[in-house]
Amino acid sequence: MKKSQSSTNKSGSETSFTVPKNSRAELDLLLDELAVISEFSDADTRYMQRAVTLAKQGRFTTAPNPNVGCVIVKQDEIIGEGFHLRAGEAHAEVHALAAAGKDAQGATCYVTLEPCSHYGRTPPCAEALVKANVNEVVIAMVDPNPKVAGNGVAILIAAGIKVRIGLLSQQAHALNPGFILRMQKQRPFVRLKMAASLDGRTALKNGESKWITGPAARSDVQVYRAQANAILSTASTVIMDDASLNVRYSELGASQADYPLSLNDSSEQQIRQPTRVVLDNHCRLDQHLIQSDNELKLFAQPGKILLVNGKQNLATDTEKSVNAVENNLSAEPLFINESVSRIEINQDCHHNIDLKQLMTALAKQDINDLWVEAGATLAGALLENKLVDEIIIYLAPKLMGDSARGLAVLSELTEMAQVPAFSFTDVTQIGDDLRITAKPEY
């Protein structure tokens, strides 16, 4: 028994709150049974849809936690609602229960993610629901962490609370693709962004690329950046383009209205800056770090920077498979600048940074969603390693000619069966440009 506390049951008497100890097999069986017997009405769907909408309000600030929304209903009326805003602060259920107050007793709770069952920076939400004496909890999806999935459900059922699962589960999954992938596969969700002309060119032969797309597309990029945990690029891009890789509130456009701000500080100071991860295989940026009058914008902007240096791997194949990742996961602080840290990742057989090891390392840093802005070489390497989960191409109504640089550097293809294929998921006009979203078909 992990925890025992007093709470009040539906009849008003004192009862003991307990965390049941179920085996993984027992929890899986419980979840399977609930998925089969759970049925939902149109009203259920309407309330859960509201919870999904609420969850999206935290998309700029919850990292590394998931986006979660909650609605509490009694006698066909919403009496409380809330969403998770920032890690370390109250979860969605706590906000909703606070809004409902004593009326939460006997109510139905709709929540987009299984209530947590562990003590972290905040107490478990499953315990809060038990103490509030709700009658039923409807859950869109169970916890994606296979080690703890079902624990929150088991706590609720042990307390006599009815539980249904699976309502709008697809929409709930879409709220947190990175969090889910990190929990289940120990790597972040990778979005590869590129801007190109109609003939698929990303820069002129001499490297000039400002600007292929228009201001509306660049503002759209800022919105994606603002929702990412980290932005991945390379030392070459940073040096050549003097890229800052940050989020600028002034360029968020209409999304400024959706960004949660307080009145105490300026809007720019309140922006959650994603960690800027820069692949620097040969430590080219070190010389810029030691300069007091550093001219690169990357180091002049607030926010964390993680430099990734290559490390020659001399181990045997067996040693590599056992130790390679574990030996490269600690981010050593670089004391020249308190915001800058570095990790070393083994090089692959081509003497480039091993990207699969990098993704595991980033997951260990609690990075859920990785937004990639780089050149054709890194784009091609990510695609060939099957590490891209979604590709976003901003296509400008321009032609740049066959001497200009292409989208991705790929190994020579000799058959059409070898050609990487994608499925379009969205095509939207953004200003004068098109934003094409597609998923690789690995």
Coordinates of C-alpha atoms in Angstrom, one line a residue, residues 11-432:
S11 CA -22.8 8.7 1.9
G12 CA -20.7 11.3 3.8
S13 CA -18.8 8.9 6.1
E14 CA -15.0 8.7 6.4
T15 CA -13.2 6.2 4.2
S16 CA -9.6 5.4 3.5
F17 CA -8.0 6.5 0.2
T18 CA -5.7 3.7 -1.0
V19 CA -3.6 3.1 -4.0
P20 CA -4.3 -0.5 -5.1
K21 CA -1.3 -2.7 -6.1
N22 CA -2.2 -4.3 -9.4
S23 CA 0.1 -6.2 -11.6
R24 CA 0.7 -5.0 -15.2
A25 CA -1.4 -7.9 -16.5
E26 CA -4.3 -7.1 -14.1
L27 CA -4.2 -3.4 -15.2
D28 CA -4.1 -4.4 -18.9
L29 CA -7.1 -6.7 -18.4
L30 CA -9.0 -4.0 -16.6
L31 CA -8.4 -1.5 -19.4
D32 CA -9.4 -4.0 -22.1
E33 CA -12.7 -4.7 -20.3
L34 CA -13.5 -1.1 -19.8
A35 CA -12.8 -0.3 -23.5
V36 CA -15.3 -3.0 -24.5
I37 CA -18.1 -2.0 -22.2
S38 CA -17.8 1.8 -22.3
E39 CA -20.7 3.5 -24.2
F40 CA -21.2 7.2 -24.8
S41 CA -24.1 9.5 -25.6
D42 CA -24.1 12.7 -27.7
A43 CA -24.0 14.7 -24.5
D44 CA -20.8 12.8 -23.4
T45 CA -19.2 13.6 -26.7
R46 CA -20.1 17.3 -26.4
Y47 CA -18.6 17.6 -22.9
M48 CA -15.4 15.7 -23.9
Q49 CA -15.1 17.9 -27.0
R50 CA -15.1 20.9 -24.7
A51 CA -12.3 19.2 -22.6
V52 CA -10.2 18.7 -25.8
T53 CA -10.7 22.4 -26.7
L54 CA -9.6 23.4 -23.2
A55 CA -6.5 21.2 -23.4
K56 CA -5.3 23.1 -26.5
Q57 CA -5.1 26.3 -24.5
G58 CA -1.9 24.9 -22.8
R59 CA -0.1 24.0 -26.0
F60 CA 2.4 26.9 -25.7
T61 CA 3.4 26.4 -22.1
T62 CA 2.8 22.9 -20.7
A63 CA 6.1 21.3 -21.9
P64 CA 7.4 18.9 -20.9
N65 CA 4.0 17.9 -19.5
P66 CA 1.1 16.9 -21.7
N67 CA -1.8 19.1 -22.7
V68 CA -4.9 18.1 -20.7
G69 CA -8.4 19.5 -20.4
C70 CA -11.1 18.7 -17.9
V71 CA -14.9 19.4 -17.6
I72 CA -17.1 18.6 -14.6
V73 CA -20.8 18.2 -15.2
K74 CA -23.8 17.9 -12.9
Q75 CA -27.4 17.6 -13.9
D76 CA -26.5 18.3 -17.6
E77 CA -24.7 21.5 -16.7
I78 CA -21.0 22.3 -16.7
I79 CA -20.1 23.4 -13.1
G80 CA -16.3 23.5 -13.5
E81 CA -13.6 23.3 -16.1
G82 CA -9.9 23.7 -16.4
F83 CA -6.7 22.9 -18.3
H84 CA -3.1 22.3 -17.4
L85 CA -1.0 25.4 -18.1
R86 CA 2.6 24.8 -16.9
A87 CA 4.7 22.0 -15.4
G88 CA 4.7 22.2 -11.7
E89 CA 1.4 24.0 -11.5
A90 CA -2.1 22.5 -10.9
H91 CA -3.3 19.9 -13.3
A92 CA -6.6 20.3 -15.3
E93 CA -8.6 18.2 -12.9
V94 CA -7.5 20.4 -9.9
H95 CA -8.6 23.6 -11.7
A96 CA -11.9 22.1 -12.7
L97 CA -12.6 20.8 -9.1
A98 CA -11.7 24.2 -7.7
A99 CA -14.2 25.8 -10.0
A100 CA -16.9 23.3 -9.1
G101 CA -16.3 23.5 -5.4
K102 CA -18.6 21.3 -3.2
D103 CA -20.9 20.8 -6.1
A104 CA -18.4 18.3 -7.5
Q105 CA -19.8 15.7 -5.2
G106 CA -21.9 13.3 -7.3
A107 CA -20.8 14.9 -10.6
T108 CA -19.3 13.4 -13.7
C109 CA -15.7 14.4 -14.7
Y110 CA -14.6 14.4 -18.4
V111 CA -10.9 14.4 -18.8
T112 CA -8.7 14.0 -21.9
L113 CA -6.0 12.0 -20.2
E114 CA -6.1 9.4 -17.4
P115 CA -5.8 11.2 -14.1
C116 CA -2.2 10.8 -12.7
S117 CA -1.6 8.4 -9.9
H118 CA 1.8 9.4 -8.6
Y119 CA 3.2 12.2 -6.4
G120 CA 5.4 14.5 -8.4
R121 CA 5.5 18.3 -8.1
T122 CA 1.8 18.1 -7.4
P123 CA -0.4 15.4 -5.7
P124 CA -2.1 12.7 -7.8
C125 CA -5.3 13.9 -9.6
A126 CA -6.9 10.5 -9.1
E127 CA -6.7 11.2 -5.3
A128 CA -8.3 14.6 -5.8
L129 CA -11.2 13.2 -7.7
V130 CA -11.7 10.5 -5.0
K131 CA -11.7 13.2 -2.2
A132 CA -14.2 15.3 -4.2
N133 CA -16.6 12.3 -4.3
V134 CA -17.3 12.5 -8.0
N135 CA -19.7 9.9 -9.2
E136 CA -18.1 9.0 -12.5
V137 CA -15.0 9.8 -14.6
V138 CA -15.0 9.6 -18.4
I139 CA -11.4 9.4 -19.8
A140 CA -10.5 10.0 -23.5
M141 CA -7.2 8.0 -23.3
V142 CA -5.2 6.1 -20.7
D143 CA -1.7 7.2 -19.7
P144 CA 0.7 6.4 -22.6
N145 CA 3.4 5.3 -20.2
P146 CA 3.1 1.5 -20.4
K147 CA 4.5 1.2 -16.9
V148 CA 1.8 3.2 -15.2
A149 CA -1.2 3.0 -17.6
G150 CA -4.3 2.1 -15.7
N151 CA -3.1 3.0 -12.2
G152 CA -5.3 6.1 -12.1
V153 CA -8.3 4.1 -13.3
A154 CA -7.7 1.4 -10.7
I155 CA -7.6 4.0 -7.9
L156 CA -10.9 5.5 -9.1
I157 CA -12.6 2.1 -9.3
A158 CA -11.3 1.0 -5.9
A159 CA -13.0 4.1 -4.5
G160 CA -16.3 3.1 -6.0
I161 CA -16.2 5.6 -8.9
K162 CA -17.6 4.5 -12.2
V163 CA -15.0 4.8 -15.1
R164 CA -15.5 4.8 -18.8
I165 CA -12.6 5.1 -21.3
G166 CA -12.0 5.8 -25.0
L167 CA -14.3 8.7 -25.8
L168 CA -12.7 10.9 -28.6
S169 CA -9.4 9.0 -28.1
Q170 CA -8.1 9.9 -31.5
Q171 CA -8.5 13.6 -30.7
A172 CA -6.9 13.1 -27.3
H173 CA -3.9 11.4 -29.0
A174 CA -3.5 14.3 -31.4
L175 CA -3.1 16.7 -28.4
N176 CA 0.1 15.1 -27.3
P177 CA 1.9 13.1 -30.1
G178 CA 5.4 14.0 -28.7
F179 CA 4.6 13.1 -25.1
I180 CA 3.0 9.8 -26.2
L181 CA 6.0 8.9 -28.4
R182 CA 8.5 9.8 -25.7
M183 CA 6.6 7.6 -23.2
Q184 CA 6.3 4.6 -25.6
K185 CA 9.4 4.8 -27.8
Q186 CA 11.8 7.0 -25.8
R187 CA 12.2 9.5 -28.5
P188 CA 10.6 12.9 -29.4
F189 CA 8.1 13.5 -32.2
V190 CA 10.1 15.1 -35.0
R191 CA 8.6 17.7 -37.3
L192 CA 10.9 18.6 -40.2
K193 CA 10.2 22.1 -41.6
M194 CA 11.4 23.3 -45.0
A195 CA 10.7 26.3 -47.2
A196 CA 11.0 25.8 -51.0
S197 CA 10.1 27.3 -54.4
L198 CA 7.7 25.6 -56.8
D199 CA 10.6 23.7 -58.3
G200 CA 11.6 22.4 -54.9
R201 CA 14.6 24.6 -54.2
T202 CA 15.6 25.9 -50.7
A203 CA 18.4 28.3 -51.5
L204 CA 20.3 29.7 -54.5
K205 CA 23.6 28.1 -55.5
N206 CA 25.5 30.7 -53.4
G207 CA 23.4 29.8 -50.3
E208 CA 21.2 32.9 -50.3
S209 CA 17.6 32.0 -49.1
K210 CA 16.2 35.2 -47.5
W211 CA 13.3 35.2 -48.2
I212 CA 11.7 32.4 -50.2
T213 CA 8.4 32.6 -48.4
G214 CA 6.4 35.6 -47.3
P215 CA 5.8 37.2 -43.9
A216 CA 2.6 35.1 -43.2
A217 CA 4.4 31.8 -43.6
R218 CA 7.3 33.0 -41.4
S219 CA 4.8 34.0 -38.7
D220 CA 3.2 30.5 -39.0
V221 CA 6.7 29.1 -38.4
Q222 CA 6.9 31.1 -35.2
V223 CA 3.6 29.5 -34.0
Y224 CA 5.0 26.0 -34.5
R225 CA 8.3 27.0 -32.8
A226 CA 6.3 28.3 -29.8
Q227 CA 4.6 24.9 -29.4
A228 CA 7.9 22.8 -29.6
N229 CA 10.0 21.7 -26.7
A230 CA 13.1 22.1 -28.7
I231 CA 14.4 23.4 -32.1
L232 CA 17.1 21.4 -33.9
S233 CA 19.5 22.9 -36.3
T234 CA 23.2 22.8 -37.2
A235 CA 26.2 24.9 -36.7
S236 CA 26.4 25.4 -40.4
T237 CA 22.9 27.0 -40.5
V238 CA 23.6 29.1 -37.4
I239 CA 26.8 30.5 -38.8
M240 CA 25.6 30.9 -42.4
D241 CA 22.2 32.4 -41.7
D242 CA 23.0 33.9 -38.2
A243 CA 19.9 32.1 -37.1
S244 CA 18.6 32.9 -33.6
L245 CA 16.1 29.9 -33.6
N246 CA 13.9 31.6 -31.0
V247 CA 10.3 32.5 -30.6
R248 CA 9.3 36.1 -31.1
Y249 CA 6.0 37.2 -29.6
S250 CA 5.8 40.1 -32.0
E251 CA 5.7 37.6 -34.9
L252 CA 3.1 35.2 -33.6
G253 CA 0.3 37.1 -35.4
A254 CA -3.2 36.1 -34.5
S255 CA -1.9 33.4 -32.1
Q256 CA -0.8 36.2 -29.7
A257 CA -4.4 36.2 -28.4
D258 CA -4.0 32.5 -27.5
Y259 CA -0.7 32.8 -25.7
P260 CA -1.2 32.8 -21.9
L261 CA 0.4 36.0 -20.5
S262 CA 0.3 37.8 -17.2
L263 CA 0.3 41.5 -16.8
N264 CA 3.5 41.6 -14.7
D265 CA 6.2 41.4 -17.4
S266 CA 6.6 42.3 -21.0
S267 CA 5.2 39.8 -23.5
E268 CA 8.7 38.9 -24.9
Q269 CA 10.0 38.1 -21.4
Q270 CA 7.1 35.7 -20.7
I271 CA 7.6 33.6 -23.8
R272 CA 8.7 30.0 -23.1
Q273 CA 11.7 29.6 -25.3
P274 CA 12.3 26.1 -26.7
T275 CA 15.7 24.6 -26.0
R276 CA 17.8 25.3 -29.1
V277 CA 19.7 22.1 -30.0
V278 CA 22.6 22.7 -32.4
L279 CA 24.5 19.8 -34.0
D280 CA 28.2 20.9 -33.9
N281 CA 30.1 17.8 -34.8
H282 CA 33.5 19.5 -34.9
C283 CA 33.0 22.2 -32.2
R284 CA 32.9 25.1 -34.7
L285 CA 30.8 27.2 -32.3
D286 CA 33.3 27.0 -29.5
Q287 CA 35.3 30.0 -30.8
H288 CA 32.1 32.1 -30.7
L289 CA 31.4 31.2 -27.1
I290 CA 34.7 32.6 -25.8
Q291 CA 34.2 36.0 -27.5
S292 CA 32.9 38.7 -25.2
D293 CA 31.4 40.6 -28.2
N294 CA 29.8 37.5 -29.7
E295 CA 28.2 38.5 -33.0
L296 CA 26.0 35.4 -33.4
K297 CA 22.3 36.0 -32.6
L298 CA 22.0 32.4 -31.2
F299 CA 24.0 33.3 -28.1
A300 CA 22.5 36.8 -27.6
Q301 CA 19.0 35.5 -27.1
P302 CA 17.5 34.2 -23.8
G303 CA 16.8 30.5 -23.4
K304 CA 18.7 27.3 -23.1
I305 CA 21.1 26.1 -25.8
L306 CA 22.3 22.5 -26.1
L307 CA 25.4 22.0 -28.2
V308 CA 25.8 18.5 -29.6
N309 CA 29.4 17.5 -30.4
G310 CA 30.5 14.3 -32.2
K311 CA 32.5 11.7 -30.3
Q312 CA 34.6 9.2 -32.2
N313 CA 33.3 5.7 -31.2
L314 CA 36.1 3.2 -31.0
A315 CA 34.1 0.5 -29.2
T316 CA 33.3 -2.9 -30.7
D317 CA 29.9 -3.5 -32.2
T318 CA 28.8 -5.4 -29.1
E319 CA 30.0 -2.6 -26.8
K320 CA 28.2 0.0 -28.9
S321 CA 24.9 -1.8 -28.7
V322 CA 25.1 -2.1 -24.9
N323 CA 26.7 1.1 -23.9
A324 CA 26.5 3.7 -26.7
V325 CA 23.4 5.5 -25.6
E326 CA 23.9 5.3 -21.8
N327 CA 27.4 6.9 -22.1
N328 CA 26.1 10.0 -23.9
L329 CA 23.1 11.3 -22.1
S330 CA 24.4 13.7 -19.5
A331 CA 24.3 17.4 -20.5
E332 CA 27.5 18.9 -19.0
P333 CA 27.2 22.6 -18.3
L334 CA 29.4 24.9 -20.2
F335 CA 30.4 27.5 -17.7
I336 CA 31.3 30.2 -20.2
N337 CA 27.6 30.9 -20.4
E338 CA 25.1 29.5 -17.9
S339 CA 22.4 29.0 -20.5
V340 CA 24.7 26.8 -22.7
S341 CA 25.3 23.1 -22.1
R342 CA 26.7 20.4 -24.3
I343 CA 26.5 16.6 -24.8
E344 CA 28.7 14.3 -26.8
I345 CA 27.1 11.8 -29.1
N346 CA 29.0 9.0 -30.8
Q347 CA 29.6 9.4 -34.5
D348 CA 28.2 6.9 -36.9
C349 CA 30.2 5.0 -39.6
H350 CA 30.2 8.1 -41.8
H351 CA 31.7 10.2 -38.9
N352 CA 28.5 12.2 -38.5
I353 CA 26.6 12.5 -35.2
D354 CA 24.5 9.3 -34.7
L355 CA 21.0 10.7 -35.0
K356 CA 19.2 7.8 -33.4
Q357 CA 21.4 8.1 -30.3
L358 CA 20.7 11.8 -30.3
M359 CA 16.9 11.3 -30.2
T360 CA 17.2 8.9 -27.3
A361 CA 19.4 11.6 -25.5
L362 CA 16.8 14.3 -26.2
A363 CA 14.0 12.1 -24.8
K364 CA 16.1 11.8 -21.6
Q365 CA 16.1 15.6 -21.5
D366 CA 12.3 15.4 -21.4
I367 CA 11.9 16.8 -25.0
N368 CA 8.6 15.7 -26.4
D369 CA 8.3 17.7 -29.7
L370 CA 11.3 18.5 -31.8
W371 CA 11.0 21.2 -34.5
V372 CA 13.8 20.9 -37.1
E373 CA 15.1 23.8 -39.2
A374 CA 18.2 23.0 -41.1
G375 CA 19.6 22.4 -44.5
A376 CA 19.3 19.6 -47.0
T377 CA 22.0 17.4 -45.4
L378 CA 20.4 17.0 -42.0
A379 CA 16.9 16.8 -43.6
G380 CA 18.1 13.9 -45.8
A381 CA 19.9 12.2 -42.9
L382 CA 16.8 12.3 -40.7
L383 CA 14.6 10.9 -43.4
E384 CA 17.0 8.1 -44.2
N385 CA 17.2 7.2 -40.6
K386 CA 13.3 7.1 -40.5
L387 CA 13.3 9.7 -37.7
V388 CA 10.9 12.2 -39.2
D389 CA 7.3 11.9 -38.0
E390 CA 5.8 14.8 -39.9
I391 CA 7.2 17.1 -42.7
I392 CA 6.0 20.6 -43.2
I393 CA 6.9 22.4 -46.4
Y394 CA 6.1 26.0 -47.1
L395 CA 5.9 26.2 -50.9
A396 CA 6.4 29.7 -52.4
P397 CA 5.1 30.7 -55.9
K398 CA 8.6 31.2 -57.2
L399 CA 11.1 29.4 -59.5
M400 CA 14.8 29.3 -58.5
G401 CA 16.3 27.1 -61.3
D402 CA 18.1 23.8 -61.5
S403 CA 21.4 25.2 -60.1
A404 CA 19.7 26.1 -56.8
R405 CA 19.9 23.8 -53.8
G406 CA 17.4 21.0 -53.3
L407 CA 15.2 19.9 -50.3
A408 CA 17.1 16.9 -49.1
V409 CA 20.4 15.1 -49.7
L410 CA 19.6 11.5 -50.1
S411 CA 21.6 8.5 -51.1
E412 CA 21.5 7.7 -54.8
L413 CA 18.2 6.0 -55.8
T414 CA 18.2 3.5 -58.6
E415 CA 14.6 2.2 -58.5
M416 CA 11.3 4.0 -57.9
A417 CA 10.6 1.4 -55.1
Q418 CA 13.4 3.1 -53.1
V419 CA 11.9 6.6 -53.4
P420 CA 10.6 7.9 -50.0
A421 CA 6.8 8.2 -50.1
F422 CA 4.5 10.5 -48.1
S423 CA 0.8 10.9 -47.4
F424 CA -0.6 14.4 -47.4
T425 CA -2.5 15.3 -44.2
D426 CA -3.2 19.0 -44.9
V427 CA -2.7 21.6 -47.5
T428 CA -3.4 25.2 -46.4
Q429 CA -2.7 28.6 -48.1
I430 CA -0.7 30.8 -45.7
G431 CA -0.5 34.3 -47.2
D432 CA 0.9 33.9 -50.7

